[in-house]
mmCIF file of N, CA and C in Angstrom:
data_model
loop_
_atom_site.group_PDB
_atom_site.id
_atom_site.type_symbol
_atom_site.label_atom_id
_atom_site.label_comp_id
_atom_site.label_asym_id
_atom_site.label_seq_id
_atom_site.Cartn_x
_atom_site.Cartn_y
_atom_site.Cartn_z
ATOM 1 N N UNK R 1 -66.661 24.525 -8.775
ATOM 2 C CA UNK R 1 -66.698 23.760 -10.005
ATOM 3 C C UNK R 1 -65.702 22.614 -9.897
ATOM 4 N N UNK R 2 -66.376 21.562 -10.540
ATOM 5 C CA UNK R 2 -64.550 20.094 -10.137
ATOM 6 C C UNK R 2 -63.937 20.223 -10.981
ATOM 7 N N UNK R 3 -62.993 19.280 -10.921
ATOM 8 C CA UNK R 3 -61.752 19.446 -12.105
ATOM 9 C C UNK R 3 -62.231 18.595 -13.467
ATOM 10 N N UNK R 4 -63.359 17.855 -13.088
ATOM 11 C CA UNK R 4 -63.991 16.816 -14.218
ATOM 12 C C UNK R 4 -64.231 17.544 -15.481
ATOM 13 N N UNK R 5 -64.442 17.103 -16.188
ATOM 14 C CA UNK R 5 -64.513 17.687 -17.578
ATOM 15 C C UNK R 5 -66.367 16.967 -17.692
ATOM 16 N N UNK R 6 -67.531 17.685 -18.238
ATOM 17 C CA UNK R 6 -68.349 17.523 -18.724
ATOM 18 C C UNK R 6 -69.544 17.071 -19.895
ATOM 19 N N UNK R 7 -70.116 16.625 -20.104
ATOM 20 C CA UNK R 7 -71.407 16.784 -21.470
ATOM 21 C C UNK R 7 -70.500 16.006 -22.361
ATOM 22 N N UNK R 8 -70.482 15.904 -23.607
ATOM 23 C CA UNK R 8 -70.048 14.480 -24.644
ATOM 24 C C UNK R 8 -68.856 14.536 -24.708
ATOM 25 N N UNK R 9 -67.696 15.661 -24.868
ATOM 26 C CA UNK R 9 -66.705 15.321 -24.806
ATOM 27 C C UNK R 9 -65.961 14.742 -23.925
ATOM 28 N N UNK R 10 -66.272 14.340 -22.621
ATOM 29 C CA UNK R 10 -65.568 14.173 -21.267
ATOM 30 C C UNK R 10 -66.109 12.331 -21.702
ATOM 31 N N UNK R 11 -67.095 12.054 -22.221
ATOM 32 C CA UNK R 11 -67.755 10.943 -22.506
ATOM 33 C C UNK R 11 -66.915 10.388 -23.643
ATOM 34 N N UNK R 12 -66.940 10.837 -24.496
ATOM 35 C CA UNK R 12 -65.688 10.678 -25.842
ATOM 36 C C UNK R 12 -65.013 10.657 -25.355
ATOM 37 N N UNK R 13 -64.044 11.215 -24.601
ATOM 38 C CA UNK R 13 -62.820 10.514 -24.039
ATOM 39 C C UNK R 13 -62.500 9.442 -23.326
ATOM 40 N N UNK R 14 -63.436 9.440 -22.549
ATOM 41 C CA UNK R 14 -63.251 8.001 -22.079
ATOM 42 C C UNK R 14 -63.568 7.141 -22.589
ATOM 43 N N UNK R 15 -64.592 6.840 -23.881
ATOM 44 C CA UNK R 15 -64.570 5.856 -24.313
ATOM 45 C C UNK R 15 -63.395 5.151 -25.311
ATOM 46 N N UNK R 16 -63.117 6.724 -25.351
ATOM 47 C CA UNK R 16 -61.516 6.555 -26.522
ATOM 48 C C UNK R 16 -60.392 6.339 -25.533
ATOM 49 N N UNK R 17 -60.230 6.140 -24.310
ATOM 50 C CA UNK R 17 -59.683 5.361 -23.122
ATOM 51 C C UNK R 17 -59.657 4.329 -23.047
ATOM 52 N N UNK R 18 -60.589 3.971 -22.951
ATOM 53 C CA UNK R 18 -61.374 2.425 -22.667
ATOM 54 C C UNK R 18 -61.261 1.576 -23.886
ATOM 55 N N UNK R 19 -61.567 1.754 -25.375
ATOM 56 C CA UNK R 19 -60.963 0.936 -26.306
ATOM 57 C C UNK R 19 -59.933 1.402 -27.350
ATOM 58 N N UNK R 20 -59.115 1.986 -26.510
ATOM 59 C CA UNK R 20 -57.510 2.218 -27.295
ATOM 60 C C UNK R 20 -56.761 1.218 -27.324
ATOM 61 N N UNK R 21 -55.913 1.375 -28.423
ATOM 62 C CA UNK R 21 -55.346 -0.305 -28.855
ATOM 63 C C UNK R 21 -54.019 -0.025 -27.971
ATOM 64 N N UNK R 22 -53.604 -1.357 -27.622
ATOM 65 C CA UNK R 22 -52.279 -1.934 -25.969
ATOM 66 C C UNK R 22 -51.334 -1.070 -26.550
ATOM 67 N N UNK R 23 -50.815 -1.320 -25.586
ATOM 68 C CA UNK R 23 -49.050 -0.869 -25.626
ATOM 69 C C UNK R 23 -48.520 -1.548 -27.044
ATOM 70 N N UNK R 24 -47.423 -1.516 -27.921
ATOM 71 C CA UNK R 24 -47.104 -2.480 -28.654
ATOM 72 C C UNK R 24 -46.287 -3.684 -27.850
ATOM 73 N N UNK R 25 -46.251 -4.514 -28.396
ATOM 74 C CA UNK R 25 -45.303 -5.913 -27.681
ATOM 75 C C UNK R 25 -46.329 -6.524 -26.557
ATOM 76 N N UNK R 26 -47.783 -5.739 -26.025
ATOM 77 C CA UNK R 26 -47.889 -6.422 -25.041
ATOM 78 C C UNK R 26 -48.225 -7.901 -25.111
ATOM 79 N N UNK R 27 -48.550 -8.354 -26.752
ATOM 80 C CA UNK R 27 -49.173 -9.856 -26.437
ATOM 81 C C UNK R 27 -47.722 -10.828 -26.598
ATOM 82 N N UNK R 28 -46.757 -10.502 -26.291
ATOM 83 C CA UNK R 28 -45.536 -11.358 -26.708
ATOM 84 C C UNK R 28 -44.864 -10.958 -25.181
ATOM 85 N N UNK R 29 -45.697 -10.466 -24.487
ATOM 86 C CA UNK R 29 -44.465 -10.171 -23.158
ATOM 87 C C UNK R 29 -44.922 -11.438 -22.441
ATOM 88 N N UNK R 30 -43.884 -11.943 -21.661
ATOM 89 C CA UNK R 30 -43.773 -12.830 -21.075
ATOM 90 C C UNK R 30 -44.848 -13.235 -19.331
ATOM 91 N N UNK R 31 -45.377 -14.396 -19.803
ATOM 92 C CA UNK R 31 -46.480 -14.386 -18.206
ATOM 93 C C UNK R 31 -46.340 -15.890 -17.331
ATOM 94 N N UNK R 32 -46.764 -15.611 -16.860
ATOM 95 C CA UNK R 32 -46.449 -17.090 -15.675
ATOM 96 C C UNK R 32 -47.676 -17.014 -15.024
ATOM 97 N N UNK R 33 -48.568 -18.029 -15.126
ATOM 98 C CA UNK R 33 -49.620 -18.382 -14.287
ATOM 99 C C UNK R 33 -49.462 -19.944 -13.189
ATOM 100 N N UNK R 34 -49.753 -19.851 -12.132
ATOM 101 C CA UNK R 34 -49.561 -21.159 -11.133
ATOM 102 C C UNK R 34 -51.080 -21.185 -10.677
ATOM 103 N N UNK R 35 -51.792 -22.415 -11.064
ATOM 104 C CA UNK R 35 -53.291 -23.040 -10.036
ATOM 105 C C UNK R 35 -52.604 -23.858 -9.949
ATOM 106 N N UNK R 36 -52.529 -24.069 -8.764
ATOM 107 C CA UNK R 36 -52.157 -25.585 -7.942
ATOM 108 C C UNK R 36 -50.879 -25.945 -8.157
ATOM 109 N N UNK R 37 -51.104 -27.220 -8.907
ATOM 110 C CA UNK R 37 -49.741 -28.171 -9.213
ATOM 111 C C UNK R 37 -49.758 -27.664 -10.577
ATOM 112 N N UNK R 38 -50.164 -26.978 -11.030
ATOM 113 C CA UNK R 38 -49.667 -26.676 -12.710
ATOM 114 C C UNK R 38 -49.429 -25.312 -12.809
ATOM 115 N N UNK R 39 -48.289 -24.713 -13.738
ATOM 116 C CA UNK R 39 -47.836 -23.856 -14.167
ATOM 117 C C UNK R 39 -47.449 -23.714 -15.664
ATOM 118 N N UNK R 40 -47.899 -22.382 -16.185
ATOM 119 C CA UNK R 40 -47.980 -22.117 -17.483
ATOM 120 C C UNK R 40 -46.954 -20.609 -17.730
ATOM 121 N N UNK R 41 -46.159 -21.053 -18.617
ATOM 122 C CA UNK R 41 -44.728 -20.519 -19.075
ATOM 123 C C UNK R 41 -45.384 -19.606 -20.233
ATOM 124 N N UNK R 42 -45.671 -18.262 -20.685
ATOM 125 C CA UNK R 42 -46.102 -18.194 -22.049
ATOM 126 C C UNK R 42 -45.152 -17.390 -22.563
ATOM 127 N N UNK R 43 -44.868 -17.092 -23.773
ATOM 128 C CA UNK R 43 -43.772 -16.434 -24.715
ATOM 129 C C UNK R 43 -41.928 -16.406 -24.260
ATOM 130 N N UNK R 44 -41.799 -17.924 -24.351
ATOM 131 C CA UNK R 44 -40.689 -18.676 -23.868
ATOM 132 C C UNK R 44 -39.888 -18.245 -24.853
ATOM 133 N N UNK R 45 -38.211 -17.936 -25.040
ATOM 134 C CA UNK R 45 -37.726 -18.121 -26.141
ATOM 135 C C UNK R 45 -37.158 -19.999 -26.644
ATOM 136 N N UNK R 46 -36.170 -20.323 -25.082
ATOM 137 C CA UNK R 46 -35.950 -22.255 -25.372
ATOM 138 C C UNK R 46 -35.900 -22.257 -23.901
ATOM 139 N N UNK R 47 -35.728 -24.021 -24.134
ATOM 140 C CA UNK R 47 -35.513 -24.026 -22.814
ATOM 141 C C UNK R 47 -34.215 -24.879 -22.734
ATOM 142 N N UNK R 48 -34.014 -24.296 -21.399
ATOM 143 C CA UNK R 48 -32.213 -24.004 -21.082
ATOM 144 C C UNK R 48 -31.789 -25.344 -20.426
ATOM 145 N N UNK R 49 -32.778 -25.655 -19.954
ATOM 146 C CA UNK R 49 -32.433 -27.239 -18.648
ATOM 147 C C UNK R 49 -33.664 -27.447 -18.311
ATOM 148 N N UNK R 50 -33.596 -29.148 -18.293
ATOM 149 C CA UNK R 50 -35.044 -29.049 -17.539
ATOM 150 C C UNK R 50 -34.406 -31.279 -16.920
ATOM 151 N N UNK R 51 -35.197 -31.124 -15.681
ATOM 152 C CA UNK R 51 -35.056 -32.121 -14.963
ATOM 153 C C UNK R 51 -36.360 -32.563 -14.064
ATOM 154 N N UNK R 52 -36.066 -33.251 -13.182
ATOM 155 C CA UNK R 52 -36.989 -33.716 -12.213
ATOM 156 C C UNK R 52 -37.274 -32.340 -10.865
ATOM 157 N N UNK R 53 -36.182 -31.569 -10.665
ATOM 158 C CA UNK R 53 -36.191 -30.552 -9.624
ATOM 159 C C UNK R 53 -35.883 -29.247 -10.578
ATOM 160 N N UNK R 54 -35.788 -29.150 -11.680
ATOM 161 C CA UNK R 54 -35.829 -27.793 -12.144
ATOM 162 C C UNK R 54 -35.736 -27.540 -13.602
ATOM 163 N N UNK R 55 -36.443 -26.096 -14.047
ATOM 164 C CA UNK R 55 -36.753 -25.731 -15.333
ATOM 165 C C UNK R 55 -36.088 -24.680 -15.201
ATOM 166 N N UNK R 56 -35.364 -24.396 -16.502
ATOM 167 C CA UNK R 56 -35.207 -23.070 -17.148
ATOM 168 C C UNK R 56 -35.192 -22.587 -17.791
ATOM 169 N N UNK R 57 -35.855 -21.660 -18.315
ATOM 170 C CA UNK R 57 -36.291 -21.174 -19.721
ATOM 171 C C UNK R 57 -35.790 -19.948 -20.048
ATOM 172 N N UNK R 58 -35.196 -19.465 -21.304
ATOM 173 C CA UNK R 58 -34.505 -18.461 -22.007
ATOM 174 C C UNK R 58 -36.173 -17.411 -21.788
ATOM 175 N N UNK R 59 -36.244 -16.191 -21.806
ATOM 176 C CA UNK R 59 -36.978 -15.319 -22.133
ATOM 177 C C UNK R 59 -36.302 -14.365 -22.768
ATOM 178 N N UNK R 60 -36.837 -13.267 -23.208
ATOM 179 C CA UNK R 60 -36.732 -12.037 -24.559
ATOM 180 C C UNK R 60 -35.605 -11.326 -23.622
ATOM 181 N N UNK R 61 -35.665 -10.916 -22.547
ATOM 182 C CA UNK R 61 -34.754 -10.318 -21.574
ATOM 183 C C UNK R 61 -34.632 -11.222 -20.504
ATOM 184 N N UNK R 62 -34.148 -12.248 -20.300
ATOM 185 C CA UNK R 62 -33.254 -13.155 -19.487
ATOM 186 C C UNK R 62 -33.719 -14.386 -19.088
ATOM 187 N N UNK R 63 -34.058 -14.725 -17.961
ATOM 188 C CA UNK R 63 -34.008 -16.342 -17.662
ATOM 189 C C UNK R 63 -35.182 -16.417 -16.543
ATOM 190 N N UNK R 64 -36.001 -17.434 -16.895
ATOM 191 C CA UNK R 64 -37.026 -17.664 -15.852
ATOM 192 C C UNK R 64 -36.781 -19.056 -15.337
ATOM 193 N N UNK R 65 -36.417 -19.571 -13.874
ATOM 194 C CA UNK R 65 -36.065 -20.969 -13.401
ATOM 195 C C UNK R 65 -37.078 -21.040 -12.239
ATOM 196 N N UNK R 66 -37.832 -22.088 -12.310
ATOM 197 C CA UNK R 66 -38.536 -22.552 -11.114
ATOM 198 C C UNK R 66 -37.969 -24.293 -10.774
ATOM 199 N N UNK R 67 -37.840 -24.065 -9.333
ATOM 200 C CA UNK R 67 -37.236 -25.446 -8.524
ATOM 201 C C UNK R 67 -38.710 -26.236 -7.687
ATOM 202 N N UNK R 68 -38.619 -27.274 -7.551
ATOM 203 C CA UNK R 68 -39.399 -27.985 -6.940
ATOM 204 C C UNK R 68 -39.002 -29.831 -7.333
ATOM 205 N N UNK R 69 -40.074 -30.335 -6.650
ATOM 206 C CA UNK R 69 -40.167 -32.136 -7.087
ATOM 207 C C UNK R 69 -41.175 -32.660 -8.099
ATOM 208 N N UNK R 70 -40.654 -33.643 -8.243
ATOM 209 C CA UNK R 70 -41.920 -34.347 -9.326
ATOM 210 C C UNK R 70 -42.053 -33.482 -10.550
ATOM 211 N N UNK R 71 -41.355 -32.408 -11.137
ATOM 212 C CA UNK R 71 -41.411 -31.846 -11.932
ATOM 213 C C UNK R 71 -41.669 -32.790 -13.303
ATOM 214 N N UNK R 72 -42.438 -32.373 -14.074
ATOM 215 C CA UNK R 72 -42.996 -32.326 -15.337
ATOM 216 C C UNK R 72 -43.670 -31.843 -16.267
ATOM 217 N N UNK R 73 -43.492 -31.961 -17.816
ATOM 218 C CA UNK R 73 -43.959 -31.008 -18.788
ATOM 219 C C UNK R 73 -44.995 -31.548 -18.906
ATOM 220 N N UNK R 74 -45.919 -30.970 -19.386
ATOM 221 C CA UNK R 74 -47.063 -31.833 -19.508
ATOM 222 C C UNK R 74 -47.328 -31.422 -20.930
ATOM 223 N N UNK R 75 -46.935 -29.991 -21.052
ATOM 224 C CA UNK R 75 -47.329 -29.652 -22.773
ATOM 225 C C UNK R 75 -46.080 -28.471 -23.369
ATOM 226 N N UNK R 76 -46.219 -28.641 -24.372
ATOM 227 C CA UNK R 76 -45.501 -27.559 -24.945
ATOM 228 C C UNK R 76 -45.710 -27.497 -26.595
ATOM 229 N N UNK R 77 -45.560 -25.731 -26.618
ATOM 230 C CA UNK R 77 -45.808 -25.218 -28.246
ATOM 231 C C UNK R 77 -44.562 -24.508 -28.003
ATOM 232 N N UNK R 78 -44.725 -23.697 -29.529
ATOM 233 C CA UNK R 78 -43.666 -22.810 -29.621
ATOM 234 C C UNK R 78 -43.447 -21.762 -28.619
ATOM 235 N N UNK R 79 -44.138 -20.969 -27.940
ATOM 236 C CA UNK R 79 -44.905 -20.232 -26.794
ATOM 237 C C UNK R 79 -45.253 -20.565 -25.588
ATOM 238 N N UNK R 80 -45.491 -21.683 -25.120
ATOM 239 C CA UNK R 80 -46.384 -22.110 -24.326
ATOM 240 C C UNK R 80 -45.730 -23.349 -23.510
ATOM 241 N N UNK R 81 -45.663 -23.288 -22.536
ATOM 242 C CA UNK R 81 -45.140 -25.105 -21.748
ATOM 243 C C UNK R 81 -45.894 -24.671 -20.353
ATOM 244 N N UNK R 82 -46.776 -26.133 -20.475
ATOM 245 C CA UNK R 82 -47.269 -26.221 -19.277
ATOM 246 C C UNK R 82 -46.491 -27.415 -18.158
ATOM 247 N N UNK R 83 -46.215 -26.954 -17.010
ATOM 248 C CA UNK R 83 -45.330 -27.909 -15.927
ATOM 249 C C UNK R 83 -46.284 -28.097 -15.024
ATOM 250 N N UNK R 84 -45.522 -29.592 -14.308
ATOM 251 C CA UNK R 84 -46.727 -29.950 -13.396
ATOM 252 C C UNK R 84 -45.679 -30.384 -12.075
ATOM 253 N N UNK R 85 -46.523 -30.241 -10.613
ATOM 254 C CA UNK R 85 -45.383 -30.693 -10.156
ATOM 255 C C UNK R 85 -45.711 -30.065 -8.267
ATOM 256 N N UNK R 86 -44.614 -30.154 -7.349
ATOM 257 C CA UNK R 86 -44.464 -29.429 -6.492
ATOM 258 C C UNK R 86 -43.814 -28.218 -6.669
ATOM 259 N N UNK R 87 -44.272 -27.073 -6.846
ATOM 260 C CA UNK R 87 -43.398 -25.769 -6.965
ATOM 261 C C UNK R 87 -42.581 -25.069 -5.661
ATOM 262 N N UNK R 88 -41.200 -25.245 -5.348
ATOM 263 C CA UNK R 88 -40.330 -24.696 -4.419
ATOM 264 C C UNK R 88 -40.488 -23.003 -4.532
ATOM 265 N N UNK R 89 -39.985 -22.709 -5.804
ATOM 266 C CA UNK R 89 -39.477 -21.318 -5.360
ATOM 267 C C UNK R 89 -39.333 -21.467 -7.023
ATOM 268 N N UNK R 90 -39.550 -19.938 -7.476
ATOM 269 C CA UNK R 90 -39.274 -18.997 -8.858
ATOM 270 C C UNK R 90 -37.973 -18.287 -8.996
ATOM 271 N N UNK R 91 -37.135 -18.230 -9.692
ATOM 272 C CA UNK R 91 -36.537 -16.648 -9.971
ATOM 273 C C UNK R 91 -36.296 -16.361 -11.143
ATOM 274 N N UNK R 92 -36.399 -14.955 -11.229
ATOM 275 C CA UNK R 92 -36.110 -14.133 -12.680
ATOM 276 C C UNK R 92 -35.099 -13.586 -12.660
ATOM 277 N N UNK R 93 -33.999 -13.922 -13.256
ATOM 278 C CA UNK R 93 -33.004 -13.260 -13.476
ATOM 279 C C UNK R 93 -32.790 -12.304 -15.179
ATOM 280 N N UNK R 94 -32.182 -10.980 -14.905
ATOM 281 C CA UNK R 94 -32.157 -10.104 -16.176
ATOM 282 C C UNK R 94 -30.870 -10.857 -16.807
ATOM 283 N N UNK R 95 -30.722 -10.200 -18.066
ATOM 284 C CA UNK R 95 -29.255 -10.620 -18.845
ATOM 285 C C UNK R 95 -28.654 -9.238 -18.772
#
């Protein structure tokens, strides 16, 4: 016999798997997407410095800095800054 569970309840569960509501906090946790020359910052708290070779942005638990050239914002919301640019190198540092 397998260890699977069978017939509607094994079915009920997984569907109650499959659309259970997130973790809490997950839509405010912090993400970083890079295509190409653009990069997108989301759930920023400020930003700390920003120049021609580098950004840094406050997050909920510490500091996100990416280095490179030609750096530029291209957009920003309360949440959201999109940079454009040559990307060197990332780091995340905790507080």
């Amino acid at each position: 016999m397998s260890h699977r569970q069978k017939g509607p309840c094994a079915l009920c569960s997984w569907l109650a798997a499959l659309f259970r509501q997130p973790p809490r906090g997950l839509y405010r946790t912090p993400a970083v997407y890079q295509s190409g020359d653009r990069m997108e910052i989301q759930h920023f708290r400020k930003i700390l410095l920003y120049d021609e070779t580098r950004l840094c942005v406050q997050l909920p638990r510490g500091r996100f800095t990416v280095w490179g050239d030609q750096l530029r914002i291209c957009a920003v919301t309360t949440h959201r800054l999109t940079l454009q640019g040559k990307f060197t190198r990332t780091e995340l540092e905790d507080d």
